[in-house]
Short mmCIF file of C-alpha atoms in Angstrom, two decimals:
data_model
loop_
_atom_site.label_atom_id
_atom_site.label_comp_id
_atom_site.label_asym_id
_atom_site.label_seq_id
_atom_site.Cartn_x
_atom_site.Cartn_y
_atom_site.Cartn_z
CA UNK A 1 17.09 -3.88 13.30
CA UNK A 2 14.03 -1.61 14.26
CA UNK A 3 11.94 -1.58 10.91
CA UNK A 4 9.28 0.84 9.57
CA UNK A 5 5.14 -0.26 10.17
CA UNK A 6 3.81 -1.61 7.12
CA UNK A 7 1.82 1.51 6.57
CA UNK A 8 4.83 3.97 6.47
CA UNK A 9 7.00 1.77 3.81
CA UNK A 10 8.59 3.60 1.21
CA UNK A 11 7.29 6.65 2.17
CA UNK A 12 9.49 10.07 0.80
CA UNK A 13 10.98 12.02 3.60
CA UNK A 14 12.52 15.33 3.49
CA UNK A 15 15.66 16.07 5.90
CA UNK A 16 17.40 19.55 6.32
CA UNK A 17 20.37 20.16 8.13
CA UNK A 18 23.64 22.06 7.35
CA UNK A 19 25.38 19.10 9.24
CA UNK A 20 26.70 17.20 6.32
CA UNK A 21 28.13 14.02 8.60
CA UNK A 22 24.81 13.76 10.64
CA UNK A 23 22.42 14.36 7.50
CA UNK A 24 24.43 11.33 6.00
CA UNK A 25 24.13 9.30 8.99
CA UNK A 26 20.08 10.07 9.37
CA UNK A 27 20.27 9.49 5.62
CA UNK A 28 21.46 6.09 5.98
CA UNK A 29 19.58 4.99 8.57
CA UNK A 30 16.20 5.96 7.39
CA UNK A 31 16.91 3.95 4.07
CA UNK A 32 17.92 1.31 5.95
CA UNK A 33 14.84 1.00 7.68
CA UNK A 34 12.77 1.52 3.98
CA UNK A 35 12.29 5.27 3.84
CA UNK A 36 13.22 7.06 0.77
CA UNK A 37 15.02 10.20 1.42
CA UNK A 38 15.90 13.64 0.04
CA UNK A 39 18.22 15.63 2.01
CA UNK A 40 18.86 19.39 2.13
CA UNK A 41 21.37 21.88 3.36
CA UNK A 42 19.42 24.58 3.74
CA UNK A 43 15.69 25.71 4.34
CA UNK A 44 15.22 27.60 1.24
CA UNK A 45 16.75 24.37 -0.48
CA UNK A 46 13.93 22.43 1.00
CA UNK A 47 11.21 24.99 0.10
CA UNK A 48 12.26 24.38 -3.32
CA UNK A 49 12.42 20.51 -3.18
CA UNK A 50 8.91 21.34 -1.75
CA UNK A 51 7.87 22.85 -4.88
CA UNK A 52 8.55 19.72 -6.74
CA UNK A 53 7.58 16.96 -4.89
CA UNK A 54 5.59 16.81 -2.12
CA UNK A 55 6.69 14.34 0.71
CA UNK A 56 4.83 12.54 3.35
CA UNK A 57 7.41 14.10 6.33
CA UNK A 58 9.62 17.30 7.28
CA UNK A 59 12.34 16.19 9.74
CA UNK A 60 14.81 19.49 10.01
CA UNK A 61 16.92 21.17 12.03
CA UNK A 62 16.11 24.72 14.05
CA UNK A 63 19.77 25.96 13.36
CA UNK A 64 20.06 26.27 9.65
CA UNK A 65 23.04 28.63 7.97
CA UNK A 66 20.11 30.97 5.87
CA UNK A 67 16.53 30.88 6.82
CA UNK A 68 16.36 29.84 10.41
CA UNK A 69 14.02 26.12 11.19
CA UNK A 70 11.30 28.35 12.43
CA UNK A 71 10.98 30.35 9.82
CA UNK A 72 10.82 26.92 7.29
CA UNK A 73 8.50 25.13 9.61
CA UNK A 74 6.25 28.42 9.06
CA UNK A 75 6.33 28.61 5.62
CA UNK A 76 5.63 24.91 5.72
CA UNK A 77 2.40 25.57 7.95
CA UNK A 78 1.23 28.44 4.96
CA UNK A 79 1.38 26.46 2.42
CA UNK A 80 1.38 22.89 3.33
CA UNK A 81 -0.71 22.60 6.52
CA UNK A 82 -1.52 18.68 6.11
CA UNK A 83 2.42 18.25 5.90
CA UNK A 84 3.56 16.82 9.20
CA UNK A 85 7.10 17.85 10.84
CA UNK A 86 9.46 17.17 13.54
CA UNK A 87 11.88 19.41 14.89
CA UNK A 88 15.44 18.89 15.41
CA UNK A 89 17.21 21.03 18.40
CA UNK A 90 20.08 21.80 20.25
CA UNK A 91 19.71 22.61 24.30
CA UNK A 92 19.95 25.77 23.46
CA UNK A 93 17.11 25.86 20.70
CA UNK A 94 14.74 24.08 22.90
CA UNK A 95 12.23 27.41 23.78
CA UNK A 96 11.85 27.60 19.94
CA UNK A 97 10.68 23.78 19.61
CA UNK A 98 8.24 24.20 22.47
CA UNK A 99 6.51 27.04 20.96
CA UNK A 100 6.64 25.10 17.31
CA UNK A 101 5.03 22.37 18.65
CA UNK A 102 2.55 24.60 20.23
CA UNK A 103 1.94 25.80 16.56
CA UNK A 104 1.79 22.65 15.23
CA UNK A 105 4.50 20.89 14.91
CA UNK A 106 4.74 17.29 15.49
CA UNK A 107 7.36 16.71 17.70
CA UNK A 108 10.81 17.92 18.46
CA UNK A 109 14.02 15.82 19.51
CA UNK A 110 16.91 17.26 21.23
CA UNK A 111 20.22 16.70 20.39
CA UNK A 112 21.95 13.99 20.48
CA UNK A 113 18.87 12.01 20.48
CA UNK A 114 18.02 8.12 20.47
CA UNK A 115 17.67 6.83 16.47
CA UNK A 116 15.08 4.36 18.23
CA UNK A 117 12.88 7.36 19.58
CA UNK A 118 12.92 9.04 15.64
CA UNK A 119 12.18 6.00 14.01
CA UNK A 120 8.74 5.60 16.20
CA UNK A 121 7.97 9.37 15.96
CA UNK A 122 8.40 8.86 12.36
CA UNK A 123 6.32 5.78 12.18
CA UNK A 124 3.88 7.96 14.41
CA UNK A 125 3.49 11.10 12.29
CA UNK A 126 2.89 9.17 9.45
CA UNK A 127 0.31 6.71 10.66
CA UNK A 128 -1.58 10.32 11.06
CA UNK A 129 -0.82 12.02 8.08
CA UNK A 130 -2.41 11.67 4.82
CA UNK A 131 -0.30 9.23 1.99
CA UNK A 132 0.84 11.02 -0.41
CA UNK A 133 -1.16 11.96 -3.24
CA UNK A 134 1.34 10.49 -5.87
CA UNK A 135 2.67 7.98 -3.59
CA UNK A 136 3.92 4.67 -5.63
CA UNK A 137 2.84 2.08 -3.04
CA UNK A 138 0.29 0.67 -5.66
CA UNK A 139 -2.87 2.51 -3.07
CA UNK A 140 -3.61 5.13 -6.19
CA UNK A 141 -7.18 3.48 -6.98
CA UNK A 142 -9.17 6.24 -4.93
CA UNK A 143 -8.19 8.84 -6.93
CA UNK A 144 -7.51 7.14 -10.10
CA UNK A 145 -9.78 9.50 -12.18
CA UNK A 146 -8.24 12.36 -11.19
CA UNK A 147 -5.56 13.26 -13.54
CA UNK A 148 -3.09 16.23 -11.85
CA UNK A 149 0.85 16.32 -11.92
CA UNK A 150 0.27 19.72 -10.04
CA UNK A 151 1.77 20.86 -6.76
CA UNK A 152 -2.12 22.17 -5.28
CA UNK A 153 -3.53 19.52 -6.27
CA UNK A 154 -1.16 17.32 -4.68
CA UNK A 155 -1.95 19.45 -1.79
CA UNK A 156 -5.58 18.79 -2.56
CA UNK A 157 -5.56 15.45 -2.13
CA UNK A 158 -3.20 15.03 0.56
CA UNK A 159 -5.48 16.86 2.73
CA UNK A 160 -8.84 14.88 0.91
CA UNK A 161 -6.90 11.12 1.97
CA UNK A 162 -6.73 12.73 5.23
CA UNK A 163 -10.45 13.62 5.44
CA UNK A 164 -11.59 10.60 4.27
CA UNK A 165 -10.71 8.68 7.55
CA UNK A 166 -13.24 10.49 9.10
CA UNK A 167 -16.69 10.66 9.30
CA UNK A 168 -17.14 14.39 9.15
CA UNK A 169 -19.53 16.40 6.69
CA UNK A 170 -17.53 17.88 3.68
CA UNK A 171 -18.08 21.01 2.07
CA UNK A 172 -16.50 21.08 -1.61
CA UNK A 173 -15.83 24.53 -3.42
CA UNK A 174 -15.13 25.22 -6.42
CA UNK A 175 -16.11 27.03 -10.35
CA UNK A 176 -18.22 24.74 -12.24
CA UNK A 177 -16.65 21.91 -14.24
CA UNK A 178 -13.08 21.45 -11.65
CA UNK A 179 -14.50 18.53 -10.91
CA UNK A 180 -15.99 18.14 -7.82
CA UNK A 181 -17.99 15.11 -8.17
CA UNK A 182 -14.75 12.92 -8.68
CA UNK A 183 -13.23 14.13 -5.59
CA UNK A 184 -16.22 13.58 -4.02
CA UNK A 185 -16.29 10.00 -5.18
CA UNK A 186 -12.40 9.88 -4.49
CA UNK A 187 -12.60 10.78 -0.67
CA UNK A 188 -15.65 8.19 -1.04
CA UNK A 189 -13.52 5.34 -2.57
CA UNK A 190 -10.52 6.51 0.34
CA UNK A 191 -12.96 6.13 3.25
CA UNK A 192 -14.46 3.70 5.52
CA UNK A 193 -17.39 3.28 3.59
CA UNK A 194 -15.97 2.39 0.58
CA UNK A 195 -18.01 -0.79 -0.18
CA UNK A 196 -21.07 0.71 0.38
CA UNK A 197 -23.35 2.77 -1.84
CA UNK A 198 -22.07 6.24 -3.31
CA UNK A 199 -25.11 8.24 -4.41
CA UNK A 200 -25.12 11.56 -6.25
CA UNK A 201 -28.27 14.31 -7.15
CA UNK A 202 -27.70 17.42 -8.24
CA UNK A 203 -30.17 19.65 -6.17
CA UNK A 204 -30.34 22.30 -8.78
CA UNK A 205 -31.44 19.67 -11.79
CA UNK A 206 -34.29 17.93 -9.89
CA UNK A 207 -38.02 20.37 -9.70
CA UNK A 208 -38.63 21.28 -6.45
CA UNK A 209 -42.21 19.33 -6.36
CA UNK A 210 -39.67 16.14 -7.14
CA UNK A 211 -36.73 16.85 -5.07
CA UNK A 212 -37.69 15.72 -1.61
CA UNK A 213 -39.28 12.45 -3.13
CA UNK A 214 -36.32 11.84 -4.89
CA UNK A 215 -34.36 12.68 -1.28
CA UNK A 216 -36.56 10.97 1.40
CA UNK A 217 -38.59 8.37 -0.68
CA UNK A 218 -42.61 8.50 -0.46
CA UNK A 219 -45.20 5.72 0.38
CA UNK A 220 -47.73 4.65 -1.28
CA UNK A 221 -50.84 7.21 -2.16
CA UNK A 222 -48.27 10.54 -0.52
CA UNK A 223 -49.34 12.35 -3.12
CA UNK A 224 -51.67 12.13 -6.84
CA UNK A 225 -49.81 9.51 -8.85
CA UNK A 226 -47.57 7.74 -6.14
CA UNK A 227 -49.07 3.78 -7.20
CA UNK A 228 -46.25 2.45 -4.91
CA UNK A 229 -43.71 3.00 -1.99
CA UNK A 230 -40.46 3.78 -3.15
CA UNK A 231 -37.28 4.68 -1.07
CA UNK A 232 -35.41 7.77 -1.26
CA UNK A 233 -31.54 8.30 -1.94
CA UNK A 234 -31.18 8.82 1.48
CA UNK A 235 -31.69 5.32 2.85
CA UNK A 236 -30.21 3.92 -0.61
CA UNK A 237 -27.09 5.51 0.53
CA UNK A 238 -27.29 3.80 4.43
CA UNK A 239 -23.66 2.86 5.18
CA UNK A 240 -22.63 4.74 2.35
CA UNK A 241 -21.99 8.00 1.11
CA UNK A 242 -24.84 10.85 -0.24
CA UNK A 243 -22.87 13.53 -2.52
CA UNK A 244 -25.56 16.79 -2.69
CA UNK A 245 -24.19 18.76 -5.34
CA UNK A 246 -25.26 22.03 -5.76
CA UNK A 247 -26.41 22.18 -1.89
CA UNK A 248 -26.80 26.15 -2.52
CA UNK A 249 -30.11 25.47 -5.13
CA UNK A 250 -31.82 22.82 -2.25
CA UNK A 251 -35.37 25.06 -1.40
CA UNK A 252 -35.46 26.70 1.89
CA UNK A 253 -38.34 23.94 3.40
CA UNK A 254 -35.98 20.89 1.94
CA UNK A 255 -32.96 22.43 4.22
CA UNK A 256 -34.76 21.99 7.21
CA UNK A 257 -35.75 18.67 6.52
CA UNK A 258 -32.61 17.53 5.47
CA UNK A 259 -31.00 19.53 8.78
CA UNK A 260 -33.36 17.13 10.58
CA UNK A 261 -32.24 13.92 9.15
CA UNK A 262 -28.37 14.87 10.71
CA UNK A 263 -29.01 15.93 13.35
CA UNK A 264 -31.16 12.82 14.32
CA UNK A 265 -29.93 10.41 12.10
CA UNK A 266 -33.64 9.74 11.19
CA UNK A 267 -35.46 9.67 7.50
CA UNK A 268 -39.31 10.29 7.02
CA UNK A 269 -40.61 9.28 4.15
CA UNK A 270 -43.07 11.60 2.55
CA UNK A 271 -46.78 10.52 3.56
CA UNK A 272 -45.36 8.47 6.35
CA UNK A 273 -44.90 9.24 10.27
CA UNK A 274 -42.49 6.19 10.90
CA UNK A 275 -38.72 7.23 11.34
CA UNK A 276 -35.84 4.92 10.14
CA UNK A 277 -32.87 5.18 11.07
CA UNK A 278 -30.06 6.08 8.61
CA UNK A 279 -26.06 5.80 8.59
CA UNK A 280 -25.17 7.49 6.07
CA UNK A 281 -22.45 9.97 5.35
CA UNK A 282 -23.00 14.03 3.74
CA UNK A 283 -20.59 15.81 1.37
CA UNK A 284 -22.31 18.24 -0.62
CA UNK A 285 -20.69 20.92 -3.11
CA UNK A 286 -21.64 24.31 -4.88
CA UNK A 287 -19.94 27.09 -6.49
CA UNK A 288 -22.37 29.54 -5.09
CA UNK A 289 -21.40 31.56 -2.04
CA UNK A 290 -22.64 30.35 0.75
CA UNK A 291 -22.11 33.05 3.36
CA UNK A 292 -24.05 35.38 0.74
CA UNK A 293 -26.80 33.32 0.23
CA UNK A 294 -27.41 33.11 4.49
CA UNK A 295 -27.19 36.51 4.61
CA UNK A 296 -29.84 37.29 1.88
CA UNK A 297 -31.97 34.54 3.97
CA UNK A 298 -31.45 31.98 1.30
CA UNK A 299 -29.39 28.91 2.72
CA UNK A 300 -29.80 28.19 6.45
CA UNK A 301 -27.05 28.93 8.64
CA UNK A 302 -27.73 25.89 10.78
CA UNK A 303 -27.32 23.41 7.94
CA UNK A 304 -24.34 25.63 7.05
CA UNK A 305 -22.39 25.04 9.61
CA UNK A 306 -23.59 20.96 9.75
CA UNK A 307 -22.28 20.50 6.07
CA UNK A 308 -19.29 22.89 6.13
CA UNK A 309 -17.22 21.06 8.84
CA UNK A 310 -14.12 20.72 6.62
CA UNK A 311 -14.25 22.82 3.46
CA UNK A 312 -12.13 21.45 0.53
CA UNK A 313 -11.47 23.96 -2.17
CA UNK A 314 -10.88 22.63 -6.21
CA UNK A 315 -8.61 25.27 -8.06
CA UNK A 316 -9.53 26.47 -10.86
CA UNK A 317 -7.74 24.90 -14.27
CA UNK A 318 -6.13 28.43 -14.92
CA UNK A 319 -4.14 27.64 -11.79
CA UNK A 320 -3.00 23.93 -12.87
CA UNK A 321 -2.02 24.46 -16.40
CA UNK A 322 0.82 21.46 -15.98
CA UNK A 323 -2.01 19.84 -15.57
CA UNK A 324 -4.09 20.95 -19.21
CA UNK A 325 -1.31 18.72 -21.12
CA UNK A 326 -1.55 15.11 -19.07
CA UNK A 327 -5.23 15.65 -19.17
CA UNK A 328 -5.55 16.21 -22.47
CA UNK A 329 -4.11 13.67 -24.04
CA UNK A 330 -5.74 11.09 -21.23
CA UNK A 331 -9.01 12.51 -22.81
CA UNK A 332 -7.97 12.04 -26.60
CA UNK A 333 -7.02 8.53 -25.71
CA UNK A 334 -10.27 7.47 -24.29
CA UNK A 335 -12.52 9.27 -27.22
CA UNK A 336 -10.18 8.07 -29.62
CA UNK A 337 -11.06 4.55 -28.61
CA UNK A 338 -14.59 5.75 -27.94
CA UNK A 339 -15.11 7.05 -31.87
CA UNK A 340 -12.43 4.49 -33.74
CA UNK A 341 -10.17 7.19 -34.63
CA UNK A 342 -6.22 6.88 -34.96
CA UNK A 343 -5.26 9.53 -33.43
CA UNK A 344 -1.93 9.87 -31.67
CA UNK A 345 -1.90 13.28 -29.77
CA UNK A 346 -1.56 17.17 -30.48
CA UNK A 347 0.78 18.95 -32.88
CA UNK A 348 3.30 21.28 -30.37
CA UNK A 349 1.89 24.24 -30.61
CA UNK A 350 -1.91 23.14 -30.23
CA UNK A 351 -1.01 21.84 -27.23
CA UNK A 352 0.59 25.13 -26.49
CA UNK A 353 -2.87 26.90 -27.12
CA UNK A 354 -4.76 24.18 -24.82
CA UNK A 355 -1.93 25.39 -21.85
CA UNK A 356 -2.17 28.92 -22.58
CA UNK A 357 -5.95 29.05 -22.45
CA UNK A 358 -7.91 30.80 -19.80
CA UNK A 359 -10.11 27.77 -19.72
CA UNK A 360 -13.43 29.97 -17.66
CA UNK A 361 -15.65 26.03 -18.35
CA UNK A 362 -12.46 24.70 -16.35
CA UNK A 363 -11.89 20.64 -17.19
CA UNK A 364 -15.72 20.01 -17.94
CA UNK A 365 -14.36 22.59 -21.07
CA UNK A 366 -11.28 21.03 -21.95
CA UNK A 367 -13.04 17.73 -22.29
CA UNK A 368 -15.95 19.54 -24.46
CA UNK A 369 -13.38 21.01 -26.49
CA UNK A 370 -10.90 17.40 -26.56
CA UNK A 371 -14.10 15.43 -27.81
CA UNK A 372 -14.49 18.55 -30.68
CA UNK A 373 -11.06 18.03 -31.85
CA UNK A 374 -11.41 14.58 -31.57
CA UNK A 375 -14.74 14.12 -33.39
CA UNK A 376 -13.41 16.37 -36.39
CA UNK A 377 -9.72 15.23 -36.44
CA UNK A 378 -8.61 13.49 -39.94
CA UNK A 379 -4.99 13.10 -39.52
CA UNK A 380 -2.29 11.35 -36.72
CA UNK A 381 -2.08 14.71 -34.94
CA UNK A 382 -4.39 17.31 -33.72
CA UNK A 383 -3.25 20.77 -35.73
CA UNK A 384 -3.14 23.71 -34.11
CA UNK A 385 -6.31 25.25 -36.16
CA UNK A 386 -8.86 22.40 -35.08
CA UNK A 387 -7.80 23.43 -31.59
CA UNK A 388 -8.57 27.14 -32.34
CA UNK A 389 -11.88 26.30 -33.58
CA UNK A 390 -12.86 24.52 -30.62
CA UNK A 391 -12.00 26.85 -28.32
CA UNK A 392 -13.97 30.08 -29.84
CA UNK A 393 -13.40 32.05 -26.84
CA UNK A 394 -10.14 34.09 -26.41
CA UNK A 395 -7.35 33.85 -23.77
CA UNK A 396 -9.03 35.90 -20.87
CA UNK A 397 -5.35 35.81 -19.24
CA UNK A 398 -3.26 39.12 -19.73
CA UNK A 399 0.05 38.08 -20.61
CA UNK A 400 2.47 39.04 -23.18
CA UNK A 401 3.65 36.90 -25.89
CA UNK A 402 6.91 36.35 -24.17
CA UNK A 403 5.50 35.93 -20.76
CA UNK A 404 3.52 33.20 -22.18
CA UNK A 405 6.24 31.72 -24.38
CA UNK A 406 8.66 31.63 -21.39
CA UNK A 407 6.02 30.09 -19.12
CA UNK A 408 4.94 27.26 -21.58
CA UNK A 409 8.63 27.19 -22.27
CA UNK A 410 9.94 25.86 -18.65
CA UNK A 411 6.39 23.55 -18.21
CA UNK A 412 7.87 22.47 -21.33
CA UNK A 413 11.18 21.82 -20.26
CA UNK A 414 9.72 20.06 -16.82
CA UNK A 415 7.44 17.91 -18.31
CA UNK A 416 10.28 16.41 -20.35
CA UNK A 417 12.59 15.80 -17.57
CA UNK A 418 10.54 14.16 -16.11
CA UNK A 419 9.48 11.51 -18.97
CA UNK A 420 13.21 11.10 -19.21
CA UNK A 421 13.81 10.52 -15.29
CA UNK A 422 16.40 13.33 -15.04
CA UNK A 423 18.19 12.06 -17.96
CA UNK A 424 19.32 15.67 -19.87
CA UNK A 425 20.53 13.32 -23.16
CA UNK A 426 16.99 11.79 -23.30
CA UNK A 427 15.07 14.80 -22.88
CA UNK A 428 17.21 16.52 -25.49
CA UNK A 429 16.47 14.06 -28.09
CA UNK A 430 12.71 14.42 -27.22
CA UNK A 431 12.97 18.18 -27.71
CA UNK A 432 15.30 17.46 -31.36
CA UNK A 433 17.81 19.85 -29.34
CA UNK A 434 21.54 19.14 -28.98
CA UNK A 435 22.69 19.23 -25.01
CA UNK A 436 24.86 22.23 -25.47
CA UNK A 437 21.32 24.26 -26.26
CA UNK A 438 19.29 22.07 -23.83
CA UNK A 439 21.84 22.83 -21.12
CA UNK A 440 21.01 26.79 -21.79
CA UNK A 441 17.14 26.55 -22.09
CA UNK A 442 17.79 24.10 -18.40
CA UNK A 443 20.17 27.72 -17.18
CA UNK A 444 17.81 29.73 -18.54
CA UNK A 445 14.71 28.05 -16.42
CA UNK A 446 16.96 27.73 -13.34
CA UNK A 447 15.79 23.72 -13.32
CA UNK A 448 18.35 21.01 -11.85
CA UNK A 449 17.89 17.83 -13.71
CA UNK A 450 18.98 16.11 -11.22
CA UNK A 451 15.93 16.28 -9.12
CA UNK A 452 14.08 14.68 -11.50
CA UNK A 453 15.79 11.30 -11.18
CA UNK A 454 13.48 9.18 -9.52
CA UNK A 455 16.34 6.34 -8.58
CA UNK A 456 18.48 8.65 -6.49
CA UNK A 457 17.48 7.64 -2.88
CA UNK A 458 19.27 10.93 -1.05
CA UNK A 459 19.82 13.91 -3.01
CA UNK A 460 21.52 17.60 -1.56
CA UNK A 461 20.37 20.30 -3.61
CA UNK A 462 23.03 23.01 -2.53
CA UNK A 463 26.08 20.62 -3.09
CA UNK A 464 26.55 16.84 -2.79
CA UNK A 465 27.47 14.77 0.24
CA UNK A 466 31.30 14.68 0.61
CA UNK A 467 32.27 11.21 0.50
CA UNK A 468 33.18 8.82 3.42
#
């Protein structure tokens, strides 16, 4: 029996087609070989699958009975361009592959095709594509201090593991405090170079008379009050990675020096004319704008374009508020331990106000505000008022109360689904709700529990596979 490589094991696939008998047979067949699969009827079916979980391959059909294959594999390219997919045609639907694959597509197969052949482009795609983010395979360490159960960060990440393989420079955007120092350090931890040094400075904390010491080292007597030779980050990060954060405060004369140590892969020291060599790797992040600061004359547009060869973007926490709770109570467990306090979470409707708030310090904020609540805290739960207190600053979001109820409402709703692995019972006794009223708020929400059950290997989320 032809068997997936090691590196694709286990990995989620997502198969649409309105064929029920030959999605049960390609269902089959790629659990056989170790796959897990989720099969679909229908393209906007799989955008909504999509929405939930993220898998590591798209293997549909052109033909499909609402949204045409195209018009998926489109969408898919929008919104999930590190998501890898292969085309299944008829003769007829052949032009339409071409031109997909000229878009980006992975492959296409033509109907009736060889099970061999889409096992090995299978195994191919994903030996190319990134792991996925949440993937269970027990390789989770690189980005085990990142704390997301969102869908963009998922994203995120999936295109990060994907970067990481490389050697290329990495720009990383973002608003202060989203973290981009740990994904830094996560692409770090994912790469080649993971054994070797990780160094961080923060160009915009270190006085420019210090700075290019600090960068490039000095030898002995450079300038009044260097007593001794001492090496720079630079060549303490040789074979390893140097994280520049804040890259939009580096001084103008610094830029061109550092410009000068990537493009010849050479370090100076200061006071010295002797050039050592230097392997080392560059990401760098800032939440300035870059493009206005080389038009004002302020950030050179050659080392622009040298440390901006893949741009990675961190959302801001207003636009991952599933992720506010998980974090949360991560941080309350660690500074719990940290200042001996028995503390076993938030009351409901604090954690409500952590979700709901517009959060402008992003998670650098929420951990400021966790510790505050933390520090102060004198009973089991965190109330409601503590949280208020900590926060000071007002919701900056415009939403009405019922917007925001509903909203919390279904995150709600999700979140316990999915600590009760689809089970509606479970989840009801969680939310001290009978079934008859969970089943409404579930209607209400439009969520299927079912697609929360993490032990069903195919699911259909228009109707179930007829039986045999």
């Amino acid at each position: 029996m032809t068997t997936t490589t090691p590196q694709g094991q286990g990995a989620h696939l997502l198969l649409v087609d309105d064929d029920d008998d030959l999605l049960r047979l390609l269902s089959m067949r790629l659990t056989a070989n170790g796959y897990r699969v989720t099969a679909v009827g229908s393209a906007e079916a799989a955008l909504a699958r999509l929405s939930m979980e993220l898998p590591r391959l798209v293997i549909s059909d052109i033909r499909l009975p609402d949204r045409d294959g195209m018009w998926l594999f489109q969408e898919i390219r929008r919104s999930y361009p590190a998501l890898p997919v292969i085309l299944l045609t008829a003769h007829g639907t052949i032009p339409d592959a071409v031109e997909a694959t000229t878009l980006g597509a992975y492959a296409y197969l033509t109907k009736p095709f060889d099970a061999k052949t889409l096992l090995e482009r299978i195994a191919q795609a994903l030996s190319l594509a990134a792991p996925a983010a949440h993937a269970t395979d027990g390789d989770e360490d690189w980005r085990s201090a990142i704390i997301s159960r969102s869908q963009c960060m998922d994203e995120l990440l999936a295109e990060a593991r994907l970067v990481a393989a490389s050697d290329a420079s990495v720009l990383i955007r973002g608003e202060s405090g989203t973290g981009k120092e740990l994904l830094a350090q996560a692409i770090h931890r994912a790469s080649r170079r993971a054994k070797a040094p990780f160094i961080a400075i923060n160009c915009g904390a270190i006085p420019e008379a210090l700075l290019e010491s600090e960068l490039f080292g000095h030898v002995k007597g450079a300038y009044t009050g260097a007593v001794g030779a001492r090496e720079g980050l630079v060549q303490a990060a040789d074979g390893g990675t140097l994280f520049l954060d804040e890259i939009g405060d580096m001084p103008l004369l610094l830029q061109v020096k550092l410009l000068r140590v990537l493009q010849e892969r050479v370090v100076r020291q200061l006071g010295s004319d002797v050039a050592k060599p230097v392997d080392v790797r560059i990401l760098s992040a800032t939440h300035r704008d870059l493009d206005a600061a080389m038009r004002e004359g302020q950030f050179r547009e050659d080392l622009y374009y040298r440390l901006n060869v893949i741009t990675l973007t961190l959302p801001p926490l207003a636009q991952r508020r599933e992720d506010v709770a998980p974090m949360a109570n991560q941080f309350l467990q660690t500074l719990a331990a940290k200042y001996d306090k028995t503390v076993r979470g938030f009351a409901p409707d604090a954690l409500e106000a952590l979700t709901m708030s517009s959060w402008p310090g992003n998670v650098r904020q929420l951990y400021n505000v966790v510790e505050h609540v933390c520090a102060l805290a004198t009973a089991p739960l965190i109330p409601l008022s503590l949280v208020q207190r900590a926060l000071r600053v007002p919701s900056l979001e415009v939403l009405s109360y019922t917007e925001a109820r509903l909203r919390f409402e279904r995150n709600y709703l999700v979140q316990l689904l999915k600590l009760a692995d689809g089970n509606v019972a479970d989840a009801a006794r969680l939310a001290e709700r009978n079934r008859t009223e969970f089943y409404r708020l579930l209607q209400k929400h439009n969520l299927d529990a079912s697609l929360f059950r993490g032990d069903v290997a195919v699911e259909r989320q228009d109707e179930p596979l007829k039986n045999q």
